[in-house]
Tab-separated table of C-alpha atoms in Angstrom:
chain	number	residue	atom	x	y	z
A	14	MET	CA	10.225	-6.122	-114.157
A	15	VAL	CA	7.827	-5.376	-111.320
A	16	THR	CA	7.552	-6.920	-107.858
A	17	LEU	CA	4.001	-7.389	-106.602
A	18	HIS	CA	2.776	-8.022	-103.067
A	19	ALA	CA	0.765	-11.084	-104.056
A	20	ALA	CA	0.756	-14.869	-104.214
A	21	CYS	CA	0.918	-17.008	-107.342
A	22	CYS	CA	0.108	-20.584	-108.259
A	23	VAL	CA	-0.698	-22.755	-111.241
A	24	LEU	CA	-4.070	-24.412	-111.682
A	25	GLY	CA	-4.720	-26.657	-114.667
A	26	GLY	CA	-1.650	-25.246	-116.407
A	27	ALA	CA	-2.788	-21.624	-115.993
A	28	GLY	CA	-0.990	-19.060	-113.841
A	29	VAL	CA	-3.129	-17.434	-111.149
A	30	LEU	CA	-2.030	-14.152	-109.542
A	31	ILE	CA	-3.730	-13.601	-106.175
A	32	ARG	CA	-3.826	-10.027	-104.880
A	33	GLY	CA	-5.278	-8.530	-101.723
A	34	ALA	CA	-4.593	-6.746	-98.480
A	35	ALA	CA	-2.347	-8.228	-95.814
A	36	GLY	CA	-4.213	-11.002	-94.022
A	37	SER	CA	-6.823	-11.436	-96.774
A	38	GLY	CA	-5.838	-15.054	-97.443
A	39	LYS	CA	-3.618	-14.794	-100.525
A	40	SER	CA	-1.133	-17.428	-99.337
A	41	SER	CA	-3.856	-19.759	-98.064
A	42	LEU	CA	-5.771	-19.639	-101.343
A	43	ALA	CA	-2.582	-20.165	-103.376
A	44	LEU	CA	-1.738	-23.229	-101.254
A	45	LEU	CA	-5.262	-24.601	-101.558
A	46	LEU	CA	-5.195	-24.270	-105.354
A	47	ALA	CA	-1.643	-25.605	-105.604
A	48	ALA	CA	-2.605	-28.685	-103.576
A	49	ALA	CA	-5.045	-29.780	-106.313
A	50	ALA	CA	-3.922	-32.647	-108.556
A	51	ASP	CA	-3.356	-30.173	-111.413
A	52	GLY	CA	-1.885	-27.424	-109.234
A	53	ALA	CA	1.535	-26.119	-108.222
A	54	PHE	CA	2.804	-23.302	-106.024
A	55	VAL	CA	4.895	-20.509	-107.557
A	56	ALA	CA	5.358	-17.577	-105.169
A	57	ASP	CA	4.295	-15.985	-101.923
A	58	ASP	CA	4.523	-12.392	-100.755
A	59	ARG	CA	6.810	-11.057	-103.511
A	60	VAL	CA	5.924	-12.082	-107.058
A	61	ILE	CA	8.375	-10.962	-109.734
A	62	CYS	CA	6.622	-10.248	-113.059
A	63	THR	CA	8.313	-9.804	-116.413
A	64	VAL	CA	7.255	-9.896	-120.051
A	65	GLN	CA	8.556	-12.520	-122.428
A	66	ALA	CA	7.262	-13.038	-125.972
A	67	GLY	CA	4.194	-10.902	-125.208
A	68	ARG	CA	3.228	-12.967	-122.162
A	69	LEU	CA	3.316	-11.984	-118.513
A	70	LEU	CA	5.574	-14.328	-116.514
A	71	ALA	CA	5.578	-14.670	-112.733
A	72	ARG	CA	8.248	-16.165	-110.505
A	73	PRO	CA	9.173	-15.997	-106.820
A	74	HIS	CA	11.686	-13.623	-105.323
A	75	ALA	CA	14.901	-15.646	-104.900
A	76	ALA	CA	14.890	-15.219	-101.100
A	77	LEU	CA	11.388	-16.720	-100.844
A	78	ALA	CA	11.399	-19.445	-103.515
A	79	GLY	CA	9.690	-22.628	-102.332
A	80	ARG	CA	8.510	-20.990	-99.118
A	81	VAL	CA	5.187	-19.711	-97.857
A	82	GLU	CA	4.061	-17.832	-94.785
A	83	VAL	CA	1.126	-19.492	-93.060
A	84	ARG	CA	-0.416	-17.181	-90.475
A	85	GLY	CA	0.146	-18.571	-87.003
A	86	GLN	CA	2.581	-21.231	-88.292
A	87	GLY	CA	5.458	-19.162	-89.641
A	88	ILE	CA	7.394	-19.561	-92.871
A	89	LEU	CA	7.253	-23.129	-94.182
A	90	ALA	CA	8.772	-25.014	-97.084
A	91	VAL	CA	5.955	-25.681	-99.543
A	92	THR	CA	7.181	-29.235	-100.132
A	93	GLU	CA	6.762	-29.959	-96.380
A	94	LEU	CA	3.068	-29.459	-96.989
A	95	GLY	CA	3.043	-31.990	-99.826
A	96	VAL	CA	2.589	-29.310	-102.481
A	97	SER	CA	4.700	-29.143	-105.642
A	98	CYS	CA	6.451	-25.960	-106.772
A	99	ARG	CA	7.196	-24.342	-110.100
A	100	GLU	CA	9.916	-21.822	-110.804
A	101	GLU	CA	7.675	-19.672	-113.020
A	102	THR	CA	4.366	-19.550	-114.846
A	103	VAL	CA	2.572	-17.565	-117.521
A	104	LEU	CA	-0.203	-15.581	-115.849
A	105	HIS	CA	-3.744	-16.120	-117.129
A	106	ILE	CA	-5.888	-14.440	-114.469
A	107	ALA	CA	-5.691	-11.991	-111.565
A	108	VAL	CA	-7.817	-12.772	-108.515
A	109	ASP	CA	-8.527	-9.919	-106.109
A	110	LEU	CA	-9.502	-10.795	-102.545
A	111	VAL	CA	-11.759	-8.148	-100.994
A	112	ASP	CA	-13.876	-7.869	-97.853
A	113	SER	CA	-17.219	-7.433	-99.613
A	114	THR	CA	-18.808	-6.918	-103.008
A	115	PRO	CA	-22.276	-5.853	-104.164
A	116	ARG	CA	-24.762	-8.694	-104.517
A	117	LEU	CA	-24.860	-8.338	-108.317
A	118	PRO	CA	-21.747	-6.378	-109.313
A	119	ASP	CA	-20.756	-5.169	-112.756
A	120	PRO	CA	-18.011	-7.302	-114.334
A	121	PRO	CA	-14.609	-6.130	-113.123
A	122	GLY	CA	-12.164	-4.577	-115.547
A	123	ASP	CA	-8.930	-6.320	-116.422
A	124	ALA	CA	-5.723	-6.061	-114.414
A	125	GLU	CA	-2.926	-4.663	-116.561
A	126	TYR	CA	0.845	-4.941	-116.308
A	127	PHE	CA	3.263	-3.779	-119.017
A	128	GLY	CA	0.311	-3.239	-121.353
A	129	ILE	CA	-0.795	-6.878	-121.008
A	130	ALA	CA	-4.364	-7.332	-119.796
A	131	LEU	CA	-5.278	-10.149	-117.435
A	132	PRO	CA	-8.911	-11.078	-116.871
A	133	ARG	CA	-9.807	-10.222	-113.284
A	134	LEU	CA	-11.959	-12.083	-110.776
A	135	VAL	CA	-13.041	-10.427	-107.519
A	136	LEU	CA	-13.813	-12.726	-104.584
A	137	ASP	CA	-15.240	-11.457	-101.325
A	138	ALA	CA	-14.772	-12.912	-97.848
A	139	GLY	CA	-18.164	-14.661	-97.870
A	140	VAL	CA	-17.418	-16.542	-101.083
A	141	ARG	CA	-14.019	-17.568	-99.738
A	142	ALA	CA	-15.428	-18.654	-96.361
A	143	ALA	CA	-17.955	-20.852	-98.168
A	144	GLY	CA	-15.107	-22.589	-99.995
A	145	LEU	CA	-16.275	-21.454	-103.438
A	146	ALA	CA	-13.061	-19.715	-104.527
A	147	PRO	CA	-11.494	-22.751	-106.287
A	148	LEU	CA	-14.723	-23.442	-108.205
A	149	LEU	CA	-15.089	-19.823	-109.318
A	150	ILE	CA	-11.430	-19.576	-110.365
A	151	ARG	CA	-11.693	-22.780	-112.417
A	152	ALA	CA	-14.892	-21.479	-114.063
A	153	ALA	CA	-13.197	-18.166	-114.935
A	154	LEU	CA	-10.221	-20.012	-116.439
A	155	ARG	CA	-12.523	-22.238	-118.527
A	156	LYS	CA	-14.177	-19.127	-119.991
A	157	GLN	CA	-10.796	-18.080	-121.382
A	158	ARG	CA	-10.172	-21.317	-123.222
A	159	PRO	CA	-12.029	-22.112	-126.447
């Protein structure tokens, strides 16, 4: 078991682990994705990861389950925002939020936990500000499915 400083949601049945520095928008992006018709919120701030049957599972820390910190608003119940929650999910992708990236970067390597590789997507602040993050995450998830 490992506890990650991250956020986690489900999009189209696939678990999305969102990593980044404090204030990078992890919680906001997780809420935005979870608010989609095929989305759900899993965890904010402390994501507990374990391995089961060769898959990487994520769930919230018990003290934070069903809650999210929204900068400037405090800690809110996710359901108050009209967003559904899940108790756990199988992770399919790691999304790293960074300040900037090269214009045409090399593909990022995988994120790895317990010897299990997760495809990795790196999103910079400009892409996020333009509202492209959900589209790019969905595209990356589609690439994984036959």
